[in-house]
JSON list of C-alpha atoms in Angstrom, two decimals:
[
{"chain": "A", "resi": 516, "resn": "MET", "atom": "CA", "xyz": [82.49, 92.67, 171.96]},
{"chain": "A", "resi": 517, "resn": "THR", "atom": "CA", "xyz": [82.58, 90.74, 168.46]},
{"chain": "A", "resi": 518, "resn": "LEU", "atom": "CA", "xyz": [85.02, 91.45, 165.45]},
{"chain": "A", "resi": 519, "resn": "GLU", "atom": "CA", "xyz": [83.29, 91.81, 161.92]},
{"chain": "A", "resi": 520, "resn": "PRO", "atom": "CA", "xyz": [84.48, 89.32, 159.85]},
{"chain": "A", "resi": 521, "resn": "VAL", "atom": "CA", "xyz": [87.18, 89.84, 157.47]},
{"chain": "A", "resi": 522, "resn": "ARG", "atom": "CA", "xyz": [86.05, 90.58, 153.93]},
{"chain": "A", "resi": 523, "resn": "ARG", "atom": "CA", "xyz": [87.19, 89.18, 150.76]},
{"chain": "A", "resi": 524, "resn": "PRO", "atom": "CA", "xyz": [88.92, 92.40, 149.50]},
{"chain": "A", "resi": 525, "resn": "ALA", "atom": "CA", "xyz": [90.83, 92.99, 152.73]},
{"chain": "A", "resi": 526, "resn": "LEU", "atom": "CA", "xyz": [92.09, 89.19, 152.75]},
{"chain": "A", "resi": 527, "resn": "SER", "atom": "CA", "xyz": [93.00, 89.41, 148.95]},
{"chain": "A", "resi": 528, "resn": "ALA", "atom": "CA", "xyz": [95.29, 92.86, 149.72]},
{"chain": "A", "resi": 529, "resn": "GLU", "atom": "CA", "xyz": [97.04, 90.79, 152.49]},
{"chain": "A", "resi": 530, "resn": "VAL", "atom": "CA", "xyz": [97.69, 88.42, 149.85]},
{"chain": "A", "resi": 531, "resn": "ILE", "atom": "CA", "xyz": [98.80, 90.93, 147.70]},
{"chain": "A", "resi": 532, "resn": "ASP", "atom": "CA", "xyz": [101.18, 92.26, 150.23]},
{"chain": "A", "resi": 533, "resn": "ARG", "atom": "CA", "xyz": [102.72, 88.71, 151.26]},
{"chain": "A", "resi": 534, "resn": "ILE", "atom": "CA", "xyz": [103.48, 88.12, 147.58]},
{"chain": "A", "resi": 535, "resn": "ARG", "atom": "CA", "xyz": [105.00, 91.77, 146.79]},
{"chain": "A", "resi": 536, "resn": "ALA", "atom": "CA", "xyz": [107.23, 91.33, 150.44]},
{"chain": "A", "resi": 537, "resn": "ARG", "atom": "CA", "xyz": [108.72, 87.77, 148.64]},
{"chain": "A", "resi": 538, "resn": "ILE", "atom": "CA", "xyz": [109.69, 89.75, 145.29]},
{"chain": "A", "resi": 539, "resn": "ALA", "atom": "CA", "xyz": [110.58, 92.61, 146.89]},
{"chain": "A", "resi": 540, "resn": "SER", "atom": "CA", "xyz": [113.24, 90.45, 149.27]},
{"chain": "A", "resi": 541, "resn": "GLY", "atom": "CA", "xyz": [114.84, 89.10, 146.50]},
{"chain": "A", "resi": 542, "resn": "GLU", "atom": "CA", "xyz": [113.15, 85.72, 147.56]},
{"chain": "A", "resi": 543, "resn": "TRP", "atom": "CA", "xyz": [111.70, 85.52, 144.09]},
{"chain": "A", "resi": 544, "resn": "PRO", "atom": "CA", "xyz": [114.04, 87.37, 141.80]},
{"chain": "A", "resi": 545, "resn": "VAL", "atom": "CA", "xyz": [112.68, 88.43, 138.03]},
{"chain": "A", "resi": 546, "resn": "GLY", "atom": "CA", "xyz": [112.20, 85.74, 135.96]},
{"chain": "A", "resi": 547, "resn": "ALA", "atom": "CA", "xyz": [111.34, 83.07, 138.69]},
{"chain": "A", "resi": 548, "resn": "ARG", "atom": "CA", "xyz": [108.34, 81.05, 138.71]},
{"chain": "A", "resi": 549, "resn": "ILE", "atom": "CA", "xyz": [106.36, 81.64, 141.70]},
{"chain": "A", "resi": 550, "resn": "PRO", "atom": "CA", "xyz": [104.44, 78.74, 143.44]},
{"chain": "A", "resi": 551, "resn": "PRO", "atom": "CA", "xyz": [101.46, 77.52, 142.09]},
{"chain": "A", "resi": 552, "resn": "GLU", "atom": "CA", "xyz": [97.55, 77.91, 143.02]},
{"chain": "A", "resi": 553, "resn": "PRO", "atom": "CA", "xyz": [97.69, 75.10, 145.09]},
{"chain": "A", "resi": 554, "resn": "GLU", "atom": "CA", "xyz": [100.74, 75.85, 147.09]},
{"chain": "A", "resi": 555, "resn": "LEU", "atom": "CA", "xyz": [100.26, 79.24, 147.64]},
{"chain": "A", "resi": 556, "resn": "MET", "atom": "CA", "xyz": [96.79, 78.24, 148.94]},
{"chain": "A", "resi": 557, "resn": "ARG", "atom": "CA", "xyz": [98.39, 76.16, 151.43]},
{"chain": "A", "resi": 558, "resn": "GLN", "atom": "CA", "xyz": [101.11, 78.29, 152.66]},
{"chain": "A", "resi": 559, "resn": "LEU", "atom": "CA", "xyz": [98.59, 81.38, 152.75]},
{"chain": "A", "resi": 560, "resn": "GLN", "atom": "CA", "xyz": [95.53, 79.67, 153.92]},
{"chain": "A", "resi": 561, "resn": "VAL", "atom": "CA", "xyz": [93.16, 81.02, 151.90]},
{"chain": "A", "resi": 562, "resn": "ALA", "atom": "CA", "xyz": [90.82, 80.02, 149.13]},
{"chain": "A", "resi": 563, "resn": "ARG", "atom": "CA", "xyz": [91.72, 79.61, 145.10]},
{"chain": "A", "resi": 564, "resn": "GLY", "atom": "CA", "xyz": [89.32, 82.59, 144.47]},
{"chain": "A", "resi": 565, "resn": "THR", "atom": "CA", "xyz": [91.75, 85.26, 146.89]},
{"chain": "A", "resi": 566, "resn": "VAL", "atom": "CA", "xyz": [94.84, 83.68, 145.20]},
{"chain": "A", "resi": 567, "resn": "ARG", "atom": "CA", "xyz": [93.18, 84.43, 141.80]},
{"chain": "A", "resi": 568, "resn": "GLU", "atom": "CA", "xyz": [92.21, 87.74, 142.85]},
{"chain": "A", "resi": 569, "resn": "ALA", "atom": "CA", "xyz": [95.68, 88.80, 144.42]},
{"chain": "A", "resi": 570, "resn": "VAL", "atom": "CA", "xyz": [97.66, 87.36, 141.45]},
{"chain": "A", "resi": 571, "resn": "ARG", "atom": "CA", "xyz": [95.28, 89.26, 138.84]},
{"chain": "A", "resi": 572, "resn": "ALA", "atom": "CA", "xyz": [95.58, 92.19, 140.49]},
{"chain": "A", "resi": 573, "resn": "LEU", "atom": "CA", "xyz": [99.49, 91.90, 140.42]},
{"chain": "A", "resi": 574, "resn": "ALA", "atom": "CA", "xyz": [99.55, 90.91, 137.01]},
{"chain": "A", "resi": 575, "resn": "HIS", "atom": "CA", "xyz": [97.92, 94.25, 136.05]},
{"chain": "A", "resi": 576, "resn": "THR", "atom": "CA", "xyz": [100.46, 96.33, 137.63]},
{"chain": "A", "resi": 577, "resn": "GLY", "atom": "CA", "xyz": [103.30, 94.61, 135.58]},
{"chain": "A", "resi": 578, "resn": "LEU", "atom": "CA", "xyz": [104.68, 92.86, 138.43]},
{"chain": "A", "resi": 579, "resn": "LEU", "atom": "CA", "xyz": [103.40, 89.47, 137.87]},
{"chain": "A", "resi": 580, "resn": "GLU", "atom": "CA", "xyz": [103.13, 87.75, 133.88]},
{"chain": "A", "resi": 581, "resn": "VAL", "atom": "CA", "xyz": [100.76, 84.81, 133.75]},
{"chain": "A", "resi": 582, "resn": "ARG", "atom": "CA", "xyz": [101.62, 82.50, 131.07]},
{"chain": "A", "resi": 583, "resn": "ARG", "atom": "CA", "xyz": [98.85, 80.00, 130.04]},
{"chain": "A", "resi": 584, "resn": "GLY", "atom": "CA", "xyz": [99.95, 76.24, 130.85]},
{"chain": "A", "resi": 585, "resn": "ASP", "atom": "CA", "xyz": [103.26, 77.40, 132.01]},
{"chain": "A", "resi": 586, "resn": "GLY", "atom": "CA", "xyz": [102.99, 79.34, 135.20]},
{"chain": "A", "resi": 587, "resn": "THR", "atom": "CA", "xyz": [102.98, 82.63, 136.97]},
{"chain": "A", "resi": 588, "resn": "TYR", "atom": "CA", "xyz": [106.38, 84.59, 136.52]},
{"chain": "A", "resi": 589, "resn": "VAL", "atom": "CA", "xyz": [107.69, 87.92, 138.41]},
{"chain": "A", "resi": 590, "resn": "ARG", "atom": "CA", "xyz": [108.22, 90.42, 135.94]},
{"chain": "A", "resi": 591, "resn": "ALA", "atom": "CA", "xyz": [109.64, 93.09, 138.29]},
{"chain": "A", "resi": 592, "resn": "THR", "atom": "CA", "xyz": [110.79, 93.88, 141.47]},
{"chain": "A", "resi": 593, "resn": "SER", "atom": "CA", "xyz": [108.23, 96.52, 141.94]},
{"chain": "A", "resi": 594, "resn": "GLU", "atom": "CA", "xyz": [104.96, 98.08, 140.68]},
{"chain": "A", "resi": 595, "resn": "LEU", "atom": "CA", "xyz": [107.19, 101.21, 139.16]},
{"chain": "A", "resi": 596, "resn": "SER", "atom": "CA", "xyz": [109.66, 99.12, 137.75]},
{"chain": "A", "resi": 597, "resn": "GLY", "atom": "CA", "xyz": [106.53, 96.91, 136.31]},
{"chain": "A", "resi": 598, "resn": "ALA", "atom": "CA", "xyz": [104.96, 100.07, 134.78]},
{"chain": "A", "resi": 599, "resn": "VAL", "atom": "CA", "xyz": [108.23, 101.47, 133.27]},
{"chain": "A", "resi": 600, "resn": "ALA", "atom": "CA", "xyz": [109.08, 97.95, 131.70]},
{"chain": "A", "resi": 601, "resn": "ARG", "atom": "CA", "xyz": [105.35, 97.56, 130.16]},
{"chain": "A", "resi": 602, "resn": "LEU", "atom": "CA", "xyz": [105.44, 101.37, 129.31]},
{"chain": "A", "resi": 603, "resn": "TYR", "atom": "CA", "xyz": [109.38, 100.96, 127.42]},
{"chain": "A", "resi": 604, "resn": "GLY", "atom": "CA", "xyz": [108.25, 98.26, 125.29]},
{"chain": "A", "resi": 605, "resn": "ASP", "atom": "CA", "xyz": [105.82, 100.64, 123.62]},
{"chain": "A", "resi": 606, "resn": "SER", "atom": "CA", "xyz": [108.24, 103.68, 122.96]},
{"chain": "A", "resi": 607, "resn": "GLY", "atom": "CA", "xyz": [111.75, 102.30, 122.51]},
{"chain": "A", "resi": 608, "resn": "LEU", "atom": "CA", "xyz": [115.24, 103.50, 123.52]},
{"chain": "A", "resi": 609, "resn": "GLY", "atom": "CA", "xyz": [114.84, 107.05, 122.41]},
{"chain": "A", "resi": 610, "resn": "GLN", "atom": "CA", "xyz": [112.01, 107.64, 124.84]},
{"chain": "A", "resi": 611, "resn": "LEU", "atom": "CA", "xyz": [113.89, 105.96, 127.75]},
{"chain": "A", "resi": 612, "resn": "LEU", "atom": "CA", "xyz": [117.25, 107.84, 126.89]},
{"chain": "A", "resi": 613, "resn": "GLU", "atom": "CA", "xyz": [115.50, 111.35, 126.82]},
{"chain": "A", "resi": 614, "resn": "VAL", "atom": "CA", "xyz": [114.20, 110.12, 130.74]},
{"chain": "A", "resi": 615, "resn": "ARG", "atom": "CA", "xyz": [118.11, 109.09, 131.57]},
{"chain": "A", "resi": 616, "resn": "GLU", "atom": "CA", "xyz": [119.52, 111.94, 130.21]},
{"chain": "A", "resi": 617, "resn": "ALA", "atom": "CA", "xyz": [117.69, 114.40, 132.69]},
{"chain": "A", "resi": 618, "resn": "LEU", "atom": "CA", "xyz": [117.90, 111.57, 135.85]},
{"chain": "A", "resi": 619, "resn": "ASP", "atom": "CA", "xyz": [121.60, 111.06, 135.04]},
{"chain": "A", "resi": 620, "resn": "ALA", "atom": "CA", "xyz": [122.25, 114.81, 135.26]},
{"chain": "A", "resi": 621, "resn": "GLN", "atom": "CA", "xyz": [120.81, 115.49, 138.40]},
{"chain": "A", "resi": 622, "resn": "ALA", "atom": "CA", "xyz": [122.21, 112.59, 139.88]},
{"chain": "A", "resi": 623, "resn": "ALA", "atom": "CA", "xyz": [125.60, 113.24, 138.76]},
{"chain": "A", "resi": 624, "resn": "ARG", "atom": "CA", "xyz": [125.29, 117.22, 139.50]},
{"chain": "A", "resi": 625, "resn": "LEU", "atom": "CA", "xyz": [124.09, 116.19, 143.78]},
{"chain": "A", "resi": 626, "resn": "ALA", "atom": "CA", "xyz": [126.74, 113.42, 143.83]},
{"chain": "A", "resi": 627, "resn": "ALA", "atom": "CA", "xyz": [129.50, 115.85, 142.98]},
{"chain": "A", "resi": 628, "resn": "VAL", "atom": "CA", "xyz": [128.85, 117.88, 146.20]},
{"chain": "A", "resi": 629, "resn": "ARG", "atom": "CA", "xyz": [127.76, 114.55, 148.16]},
{"chain": "A", "resi": 630, "resn": "ALA", "atom": "CA", "xyz": [129.51, 111.82, 147.27]},
{"chain": "A", "resi": 631, "resn": "GLY", "atom": "CA", "xyz": [131.66, 109.95, 150.18]},
{"chain": "A", "resi": 632, "resn": "ASP", "atom": "CA", "xyz": [135.22, 108.90, 149.58]},
{"chain": "A", "resi": 633, "resn": "ALA", "atom": "CA", "xyz": [133.96, 105.22, 149.38]},
{"chain": "A", "resi": 634, "resn": "GLU", "atom": "CA", "xyz": [131.27, 105.70, 146.82]},
{"chain": "A", "resi": 635, "resn": "LEU", "atom": "CA", "xyz": [133.87, 107.40, 144.59]},
{"chain": "A", "resi": 636, "resn": "GLY", "atom": "CA", "xyz": [136.17, 104.21, 145.07]},
{"chain": "A", "resi": 637, "resn": "GLU", "atom": "CA", "xyz": [133.43, 102.12, 144.46]},
{"chain": "A", "resi": 638, "resn": "LEU", "atom": "CA", "xyz": [132.10, 103.76, 141.14]},
{"chain": "A", "resi": 639, "resn": "ALA", "atom": "CA", "xyz": [136.13, 103.58, 139.72]},
{"chain": "A", "resi": 640, "resn": "ALA", "atom": "CA", "xyz": [136.07, 99.91, 140.58]},
{"chain": "A", "resi": 641, "resn": "ALA", "atom": "CA", "xyz": [133.16, 99.09, 138.46]},
{"chain": "A", "resi": 642, "resn": "LEU", "atom": "CA", "xyz": [134.54, 101.12, 135.73]},
{"chain": "A", "resi": 643, "resn": "GLU", "atom": "CA", "xyz": [137.69, 98.85, 136.12]},
{"chain": "A", "resi": 644, "resn": "ARG", "atom": "CA", "xyz": [135.28, 95.82, 135.87]},
{"chain": "A", "resi": 645, "resn": "ARG", "atom": "CA", "xyz": [133.46, 97.23, 132.88]},
{"chain": "A", "resi": 646, "resn": "ALA", "atom": "CA", "xyz": [136.43, 97.61, 130.89]},
{"chain": "A", "resi": 647, "resn": "ALA", "atom": "CA", "xyz": [137.61, 94.56, 131.37]},
{"chain": "A", "resi": 648, "resn": "ALA", "atom": "CA", "xyz": [134.19, 92.32, 130.67]},
{"chain": "A", "resi": 649, "resn": "TRP", "atom": "CA", "xyz": [134.03, 93.99, 127.33]},
{"chain": "A", "resi": 650, "resn": "HIS", "atom": "CA", "xyz": [137.58, 93.27, 126.36]},
{"chain": "A", "resi": 651, "resn": "ALA", "atom": "CA", "xyz": [136.83, 89.38, 127.70]},
{"chain": "A", "resi": 652, "resn": "GLY", "atom": "CA", "xyz": [133.53, 89.59, 125.70]},
{"chain": "A", "resi": 653, "resn": "ASP", "atom": "CA", "xyz": [131.68, 88.88, 128.94]},
{"chain": "A", "resi": 654, "resn": "PHE", "atom": "CA", "xyz": [128.29, 90.21, 128.28]},
{"chain": "A", "resi": 655, "resn": "GLU", "atom": "CA", "xyz": [127.08, 89.64, 132.04]},
{"chain": "A", "resi": 656, "resn": "ALA", "atom": "CA", "xyz": [129.41, 90.99, 133.72]},
{"chain": "A", "resi": 657, "resn": "TRP", "atom": "CA", "xyz": [129.74, 94.19, 131.01]},
{"chain": "A", "resi": 658, "resn": "VAL", "atom": "CA", "xyz": [126.26, 95.27, 131.87]},
{"chain": "A", "resi": 659, "resn": "ALA", "atom": "CA", "xyz": [126.13, 94.37, 135.59]},
{"chain": "A", "resi": 660, "resn": "ALA", "atom": "CA", "xyz": [129.64, 96.87, 136.01]},
{"chain": "A", "resi": 661, "resn": "ASP", "atom": "CA", "xyz": [127.75, 99.50, 133.35]},
{"chain": "A", "resi": 662, "resn": "TRP", "atom": "CA", "xyz": [124.41, 99.31, 135.62]},
{"chain": "A", "resi": 663, "resn": "GLU", "atom": "CA", "xyz": [126.28, 99.65, 139.05]},
{"chain": "A", "resi": 664, "resn": "PHE", "atom": "CA", "xyz": [128.66, 102.73, 138.01]},
{"chain": "A", "resi": 665, "resn": "HIS", "atom": "CA", "xyz": [124.96, 104.49, 136.93]},
{"chain": "A", "resi": 666, "resn": "ALA", "atom": "CA", "xyz": [123.30, 103.58, 139.46]},
{"chain": "A", "resi": 667, "resn": "GLY", "atom": "CA", "xyz": [125.76, 103.96, 141.65]},
{"chain": "A", "resi": 668, "resn": "VAL", "atom": "CA", "xyz": [126.10, 107.27, 140.60]},
{"chain": "A", "resi": 669, "resn": "ALA", "atom": "CA", "xyz": [122.34, 107.98, 141.74]},
{"chain": "A", "resi": 670, "resn": "THR", "atom": "CA", "xyz": [123.13, 106.26, 145.15]},
{"chain": "A", "resi": 671, "resn": "ALA", "atom": "CA", "xyz": [125.71, 108.65, 145.78]},
{"chain": "A", "resi": 672, "resn": "SER", "atom": "CA", "xyz": [123.53, 111.51, 145.02]},
{"chain": "A", "resi": 673, "resn": "GLY", "atom": "CA", "xyz": [122.40, 111.24, 148.41]},
{"chain": "A", "resi": 674, "resn": "ASN", "atom": "CA", "xyz": [118.78, 111.16, 147.09]},
{"chain": "A", "resi": 675, "resn": "PRO", "atom": "CA", "xyz": [116.91, 108.28, 147.99]},
{"chain": "A", "resi": 676, "resn": "LEU", "atom": "CA", "xyz": [113.54, 108.90, 145.77]},
{"chain": "A", "resi": 677, "resn": "LEU", "atom": "CA", "xyz": [116.17, 109.98, 142.75]},
{"chain": "A", "resi": 678, "resn": "ALA", "atom": "CA", "xyz": [118.02, 106.58, 143.24]},
{"chain": "A", "resi": 679, "resn": "GLU", "atom": "CA", "xyz": [114.90, 104.81, 143.48]},
{"chain": "A", "resi": 680, "resn": "LEU", "atom": "CA", "xyz": [113.34, 105.95, 140.45]},
{"chain": "A", "resi": 681, "resn": "TYR", "atom": "CA", "xyz": [116.97, 105.46, 138.66]},
{"chain": "A", "resi": 682, "resn": "ARG", "atom": "CA", "xyz": [116.99, 101.53, 139.78]},
{"chain": "A", "resi": 683, "resn": "ASN", "atom": "CA", "xyz": [113.58, 101.00, 138.30]},
{"chain": "A", "resi": 684, "resn": "LEU", "atom": "CA", "xyz": [114.65, 101.64, 134.97]},
{"chain": "A", "resi": 685, "resn": "ALA", "atom": "CA", "xyz": [117.10, 98.67, 135.81]},
{"chain": "A", "resi": 686, "resn": "GLU", "atom": "CA", "xyz": [115.11, 95.78, 133.60]},
{"chain": "A", "resi": 687, "resn": "PRO", "atom": "CA", "xyz": [114.44, 98.24, 130.62]},
{"chain": "A", "resi": 688, "resn": "LEU", "atom": "CA", "xyz": [117.88, 99.55, 130.56]},
{"chain": "A", "resi": 689, "resn": "ARG", "atom": "CA", "xyz": [119.10, 95.58, 130.47]},
{"chain": "A", "resi": 690, "resn": "SER", "atom": "CA", "xyz": [117.03, 95.16, 127.19]},
{"chain": "A", "resi": 691, "resn": "ALA", "atom": "CA", "xyz": [118.32, 98.08, 125.81]},
{"chain": "A", "resi": 692, "resn": "MET", "atom": "CA", "xyz": [121.90, 97.18, 126.77]},
{"chain": "A", "resi": 693, "resn": "THR", "atom": "CA", "xyz": [121.21, 93.70, 125.16]},
{"chain": "A", "resi": 694, "resn": "GLU", "atom": "CA", "xyz": [120.05, 94.98, 121.84]},
{"chain": "A", "resi": 695, "resn": "SER", "atom": "CA", "xyz": [123.53, 97.55, 121.88]},
{"chain": "A", "resi": 696, "resn": "TRP", "atom": "CA", "xyz": [125.72, 94.79, 122.49]},
{"chain": "A", "resi": 697, "resn": "ALA", "atom": "CA", "xyz": [124.84, 92.87, 119.30]},
{"chain": "A", "resi": 698, "resn": "THR", "atom": "CA", "xyz": [124.48, 95.59, 117.51]},
{"chain": "A", "resi": 699, "resn": "PRO", "atom": "CA", "xyz": [127.34, 96.80, 114.73]},
{"chain": "A", "resi": 700, "resn": "GLY", "atom": "CA", "xyz": [130.01, 99.52, 115.78]},
{"chain": "A", "resi": 701, "resn": "PHE", "atom": "CA", "xyz": [128.60, 99.41, 119.50]},
{"chain": "A", "resi": 702, "resn": "GLN", "atom": "CA", "xyz": [131.63, 100.60, 121.56]},
{"chain": "A", "resi": 703, "resn": "GLY", "atom": "CA", "xyz": [131.09, 99.37, 125.24]},
{"chain": "A", "resi": 704, "resn": "ALA", "atom": "CA", "xyz": [134.42, 99.73, 126.17]},
{"chain": "A", "resi": 705, "resn": "ASP", "atom": "CA", "xyz": [135.10, 103.61, 125.80]},
{"chain": "A", "resi": 706, "resn": "PRO", "atom": "CA", "xyz": [136.00, 104.79, 129.11]},
{"chain": "A", "resi": 707, "resn": "VAL", "atom": "CA", "xyz": [136.06, 108.41, 128.21]},
{"chain": "A", "resi": 708, "resn": "GLY", "atom": "CA", "xyz": [132.38, 109.62, 129.02]},
{"chain": "A", "resi": 709, "resn": "HIS", "atom": "CA", "xyz": [132.61, 107.79, 132.06]},
{"chain": "A", "resi": 710, "resn": "GLU", "atom": "CA", "xyz": [136.06, 108.57, 133.13]},
{"chain": "A", "resi": 711, "resn": "THR", "atom": "CA", "xyz": [135.68, 112.21, 132.34]},
{"chain": "A", "resi": 712, "resn": "LEU", "atom": "CA", "xyz": [132.51, 111.83, 134.91]},
{"chain": "A", "resi": 713, "resn": "LEU", "atom": "CA", "xyz": [134.36, 110.25, 137.34]},
{"chain": "A", "resi": 714, "resn": "ALA", "atom": "CA", "xyz": [137.05, 112.96, 137.39]},
{"chain": "A", "resi": 715, "resn": "ALA", "atom": "CA", "xyz": [134.29, 115.59, 137.50]},
{"chain": "A", "resi": 716, "resn": "LEU", "atom": "CA", "xyz": [132.92, 113.97, 140.73]},
{"chain": "A", "resi": 717, "resn": "ARG", "atom": "CA", "xyz": [136.12, 113.38, 142.31]},
{"chain": "A", "resi": 718, "resn": "SER", "atom": "CA", "xyz": [137.22, 117.24, 141.85]},
{"chain": "A", "resi": 719, "resn": "ARG", "atom": "CA", "xyz": [133.50, 118.17, 143.18]},
{"chain": "A", "resi": 720, "resn": "ASP", "atom": "CA", "xyz": [132.12, 120.07, 139.78]},
{"chain": "A", "resi": 721, "resn": "ALA", "atom": "CA", "xyz": [128.64, 119.72, 140.14]},
{"chain": "A", "resi": 722, "resn": "ASP", "atom": "CA", "xyz": [128.15, 121.20, 136.53]},
{"chain": "A", "resi": 723, "resn": "GLY", "atom": "CA", "xyz": [130.64, 119.58, 134.58]},
{"chain": "A", "resi": 724, "resn": "ALA", "atom": "CA", "xyz": [129.26, 116.16, 136.17]},
{"chain": "A", "resi": 725, "resn": "ALA", "atom": "CA", "xyz": [125.78, 116.96, 135.33]},
{"chain": "A", "resi": 726, "resn": "ARG", "atom": "CA", "xyz": [127.25, 118.15, 131.56]},
{"chain": "A", "resi": 727, "resn": "GLN", "atom": "CA", "xyz": [129.36, 115.24, 131.29]},
{"chain": "A", "resi": 728, "resn": "ALA", "atom": "CA", "xyz": [126.48, 112.63, 132.34]},
{"chain": "A", "resi": 729, "resn": "GLY", "atom": "CA", "xyz": [123.65, 114.14, 130.03]},
{"chain": "A", "resi": 730, "resn": "ALA", "atom": "CA", "xyz": [126.53, 114.59, 126.96]},
{"chain": "A", "resi": 731, "resn": "ASN", "atom": "CA", "xyz": [126.91, 110.54, 127.59]},
{"chain": "A", "resi": 732, "resn": "VAL", "atom": "CA", "xyz": [123.52, 109.90, 127.55]},
{"chain": "A", "resi": 733, "resn": "ALA", "atom": "CA", "xyz": [122.93, 112.14, 124.47]},
{"chain": "A", "resi": 734, "resn": "ASP", "atom": "CA", "xyz": [125.80, 110.24, 122.69]},
{"chain": "A", "resi": 735, "resn": "THR", "atom": "CA", "xyz": [124.00, 107.11, 123.14]},
{"chain": "A", "resi": 736, "resn": "ARG", "atom": "CA", "xyz": [120.76, 108.76, 121.81]},
{"chain": "A", "resi": 737, "resn": "ALA", "atom": "CA", "xyz": [122.89, 110.30, 118.69]},
{"chain": "A", "resi": 738, "resn": "TRP", "atom": "CA", "xyz": [124.50, 106.51, 118.07]},
{"chain": "A", "resi": 739, "resn": "ASP", "atom": "CA", "xyz": [120.89, 105.01, 118.41]},
{"chain": "A", "resi": 740, "resn": "GLU", "atom": "CA", "xyz": [119.29, 107.71, 116.04]},
{"chain": "A", "resi": 741, "resn": "ARG", "atom": "CA", "xyz": [122.04, 106.81, 113.04]},
{"chain": "A", "resi": 742, "resn": "ARG", "atom": "CA", "xyz": [121.21, 103.22, 113.43]}
]
């Protein structure tokens, strides 16, 4: 009994899976340039055409970005985040905030019921770092702490699908934060909305947490529309 030869599409799919796994593991982070074609051919033991097919497919999904004369770079951590980033480029902050308004409210509602003491402590620590970073003028630390708080609420919802959907907003949200930081009048140190949300989570007030999470995003949307 003989085996059928492996056809190119199957081989290309395997190469796609290998590249996707490197990106998902963080070995090739967002913004990193992946190895050039000859190196990929050597490591994967495949022909140039197979590598090109795989890279082309992943660029189409938004996971990779091919820059002619420069190389191929990681654009997103998953096909979903790549699609979000691509759509965000055509829509803008307003539509992104409309999506967040729904996700944030539901995540907060669930987290008020399901979050453990350790998760609530991590959220409080994130807010402390957020405030300290703002006053220090440390943009990178402020973005990291702000994102850690919001993503932490999504994780504390206890719904892995909701948390994954939220994590895939990270890259467009960072772009929005970068733009907001440089806008006169932006107040990234205001703790009221975030602290009130945390208080609702601690008191297990699901309706209050959902209301406050939605209000936080709505306030940002109103501020964006006034600019």
